[in-house]
Short mmCIF file of C-alpha atoms in Angstrom, two decimals:
data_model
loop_
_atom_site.label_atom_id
_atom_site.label_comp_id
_atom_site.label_asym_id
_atom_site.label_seq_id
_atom_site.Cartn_x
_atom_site.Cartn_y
_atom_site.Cartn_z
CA UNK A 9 0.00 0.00 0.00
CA UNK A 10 3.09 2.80 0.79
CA UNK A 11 4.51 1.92 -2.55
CA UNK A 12 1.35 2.32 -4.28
CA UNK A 13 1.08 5.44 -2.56
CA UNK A 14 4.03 7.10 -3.38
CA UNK A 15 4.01 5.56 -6.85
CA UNK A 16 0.76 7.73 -7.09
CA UNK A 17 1.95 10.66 -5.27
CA UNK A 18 5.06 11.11 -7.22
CA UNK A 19 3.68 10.29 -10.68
CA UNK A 20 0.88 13.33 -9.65
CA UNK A 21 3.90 15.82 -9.07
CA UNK A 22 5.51 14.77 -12.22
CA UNK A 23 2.60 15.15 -13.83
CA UNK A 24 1.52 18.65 -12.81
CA UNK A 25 4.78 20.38 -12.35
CA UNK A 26 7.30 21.13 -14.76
CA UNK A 27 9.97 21.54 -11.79
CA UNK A 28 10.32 19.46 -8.67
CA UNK A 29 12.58 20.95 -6.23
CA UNK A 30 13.47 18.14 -3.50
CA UNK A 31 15.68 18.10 -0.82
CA UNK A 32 19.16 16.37 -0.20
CA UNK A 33 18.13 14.92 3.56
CA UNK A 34 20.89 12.87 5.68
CA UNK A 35 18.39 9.90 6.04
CA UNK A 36 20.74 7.38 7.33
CA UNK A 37 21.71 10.33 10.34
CA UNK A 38 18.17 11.14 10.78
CA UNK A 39 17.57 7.14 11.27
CA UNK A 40 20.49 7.12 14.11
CA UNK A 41 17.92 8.71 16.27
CA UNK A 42 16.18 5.28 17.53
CA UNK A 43 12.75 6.60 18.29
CA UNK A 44 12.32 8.05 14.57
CA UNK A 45 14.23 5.30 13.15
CA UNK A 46 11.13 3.11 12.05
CA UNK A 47 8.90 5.94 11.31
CA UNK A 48 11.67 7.63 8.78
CA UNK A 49 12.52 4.29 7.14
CA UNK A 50 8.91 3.44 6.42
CA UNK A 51 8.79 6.98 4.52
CA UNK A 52 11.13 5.89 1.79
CA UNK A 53 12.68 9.29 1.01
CA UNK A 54 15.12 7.44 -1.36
CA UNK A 55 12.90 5.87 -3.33
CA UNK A 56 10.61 8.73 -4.13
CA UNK A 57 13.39 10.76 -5.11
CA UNK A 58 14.74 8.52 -7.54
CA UNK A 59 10.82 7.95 -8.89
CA UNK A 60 10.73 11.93 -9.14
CA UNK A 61 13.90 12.03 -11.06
CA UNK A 62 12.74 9.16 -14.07
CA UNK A 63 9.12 10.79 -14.19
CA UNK A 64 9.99 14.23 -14.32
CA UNK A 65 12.87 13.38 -17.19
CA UNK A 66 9.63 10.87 -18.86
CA UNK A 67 7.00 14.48 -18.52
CA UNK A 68 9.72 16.70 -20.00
CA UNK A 69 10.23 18.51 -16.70
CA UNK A 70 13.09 18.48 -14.53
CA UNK A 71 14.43 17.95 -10.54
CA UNK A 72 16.16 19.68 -8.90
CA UNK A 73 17.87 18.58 -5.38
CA UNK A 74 18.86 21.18 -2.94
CA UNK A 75 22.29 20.28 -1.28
CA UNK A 76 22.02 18.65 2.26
CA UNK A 77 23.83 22.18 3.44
CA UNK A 78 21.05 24.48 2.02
CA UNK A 79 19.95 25.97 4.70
CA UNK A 80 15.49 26.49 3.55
CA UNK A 81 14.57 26.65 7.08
CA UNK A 82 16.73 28.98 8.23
CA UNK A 83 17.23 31.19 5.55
CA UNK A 84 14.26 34.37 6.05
CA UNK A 85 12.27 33.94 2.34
CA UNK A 86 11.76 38.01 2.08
CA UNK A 87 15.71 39.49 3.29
CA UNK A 88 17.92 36.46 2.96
CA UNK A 89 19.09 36.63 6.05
CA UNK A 90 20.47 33.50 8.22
CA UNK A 91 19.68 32.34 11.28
CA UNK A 92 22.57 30.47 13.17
CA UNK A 93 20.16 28.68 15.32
CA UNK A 94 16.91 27.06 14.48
CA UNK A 95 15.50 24.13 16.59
CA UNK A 96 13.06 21.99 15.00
CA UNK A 97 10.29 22.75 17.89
CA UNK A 98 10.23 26.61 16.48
CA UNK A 99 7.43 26.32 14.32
CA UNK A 100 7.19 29.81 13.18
CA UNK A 101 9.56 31.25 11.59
CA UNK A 102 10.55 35.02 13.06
CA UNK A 103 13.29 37.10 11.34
CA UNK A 104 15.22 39.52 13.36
CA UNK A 105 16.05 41.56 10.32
CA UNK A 106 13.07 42.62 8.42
CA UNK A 107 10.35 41.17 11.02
CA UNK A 108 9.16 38.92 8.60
CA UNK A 109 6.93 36.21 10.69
CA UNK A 110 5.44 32.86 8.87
CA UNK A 111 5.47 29.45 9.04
CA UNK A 112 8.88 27.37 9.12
CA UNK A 113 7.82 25.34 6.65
CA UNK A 114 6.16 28.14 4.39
CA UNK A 115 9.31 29.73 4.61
CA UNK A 116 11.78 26.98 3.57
CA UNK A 117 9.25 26.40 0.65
CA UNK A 118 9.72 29.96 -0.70
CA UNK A 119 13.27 29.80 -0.18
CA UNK A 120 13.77 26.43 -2.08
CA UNK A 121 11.12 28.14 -4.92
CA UNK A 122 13.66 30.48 -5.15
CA UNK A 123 16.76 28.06 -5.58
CA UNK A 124 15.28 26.69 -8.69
CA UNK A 125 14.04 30.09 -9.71
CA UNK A 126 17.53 31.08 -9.12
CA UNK A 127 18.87 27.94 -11.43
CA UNK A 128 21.18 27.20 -9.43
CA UNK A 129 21.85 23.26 -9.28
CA UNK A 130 23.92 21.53 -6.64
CA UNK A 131 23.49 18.56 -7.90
CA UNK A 132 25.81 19.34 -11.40
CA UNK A 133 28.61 20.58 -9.36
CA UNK A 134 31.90 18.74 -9.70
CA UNK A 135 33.01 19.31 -6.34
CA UNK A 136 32.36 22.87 -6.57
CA UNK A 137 31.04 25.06 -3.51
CA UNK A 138 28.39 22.39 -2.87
CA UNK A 139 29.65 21.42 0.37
CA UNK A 140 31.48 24.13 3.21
CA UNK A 141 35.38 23.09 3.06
CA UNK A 142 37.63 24.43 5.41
CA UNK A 143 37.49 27.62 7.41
CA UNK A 144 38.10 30.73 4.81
CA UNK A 145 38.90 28.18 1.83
CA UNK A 146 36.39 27.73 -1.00
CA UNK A 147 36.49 24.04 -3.42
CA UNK A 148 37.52 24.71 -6.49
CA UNK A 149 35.25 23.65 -9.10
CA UNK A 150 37.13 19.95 -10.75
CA UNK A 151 34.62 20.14 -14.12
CA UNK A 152 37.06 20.21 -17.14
CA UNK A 153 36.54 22.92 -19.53
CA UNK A 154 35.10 25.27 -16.83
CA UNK A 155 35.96 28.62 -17.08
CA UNK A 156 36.77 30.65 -13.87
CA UNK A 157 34.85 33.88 -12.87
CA UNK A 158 35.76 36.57 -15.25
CA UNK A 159 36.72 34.54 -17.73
CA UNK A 160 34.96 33.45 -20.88
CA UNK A 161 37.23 31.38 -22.40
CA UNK A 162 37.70 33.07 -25.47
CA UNK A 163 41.38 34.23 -26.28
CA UNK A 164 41.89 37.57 -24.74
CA UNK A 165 43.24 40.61 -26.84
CA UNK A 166 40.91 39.30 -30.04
CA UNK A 167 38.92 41.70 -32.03
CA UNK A 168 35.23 40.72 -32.52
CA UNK A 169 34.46 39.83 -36.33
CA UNK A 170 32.73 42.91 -37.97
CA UNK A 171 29.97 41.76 -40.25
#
């Protein structure tokens, strides 16, 4: 009956939404916690994901995954600012910058409508900035052929072609 469900439920999405933005969640950490455990596994977070990824390619549409690090909860949807601190029983969301008050989970939803507004994909980085590294260092992006900020790869010094 749960598969049929989320067979349903994620062929419905596919269906009716161009883009699926899902979430990167540490399932096996969030299973550690042993009164949770059975409840979490019986959810199937894996499997729906990878059903959302061959349906939307199958409807034309696309999906993307928000890294695990994205902070949607604690990022305010109308300033951008971050909280450093959010525990899971705050249920409303209250920004100390602009005031803003709403739901947590209203508010992670804007904020990951704006990630694939944005276009940004974590999931095509090569080792890119889609994880923190080290105190004051940033990855550097491993994709061959990329071209580094400011450059566009075309031979500097060249004259466009008049027509």
């Amino acid at each position: 009956m749960r598969a049929d469900a989320l067979r349903k439920a994620t062929s419905d999405l596919a269906g009716r939404y161009e883009t699926v933005v899902a979430e990167d969640l540490n399932v096996a950490g969030m299973a550690r916690n042993r009164r949770l455990a059975r409840a979490i596994a019986d959810q199937g977070f894996g499997e729906a994901r990878r059903m959302l990824a061959y349906k939307t390619a199958w409807n034309g549409g696309r999906l993307i995954t928000a890294g695990r690090w994205f902070p949607s909860s604690k990022t305010c949807s109308g300033c951008g600012a971050v909280k450093a601190k959010l525990h899971l029983s705050e249920r409303t969301y209250a920004c100390t910058a602009c005031g803003l008050v709403t739901d947590r989970d209203v508010n992670a939803a804007r904020n990951l409508l704006h990630l694939a507004a944005s276009g940004a994909e974590s999931r095509n980085a090569c080792g890119g900035t889609v994880r923190p590294g080290l105190a004051g260092h940033v990855p550097v992006n491993q994709e061959p052929g990329t071209a580094h900020a400011g450059q566009t790869g075309t031979a500097a010094g060249q004259p466009a072609a008049a027509e």
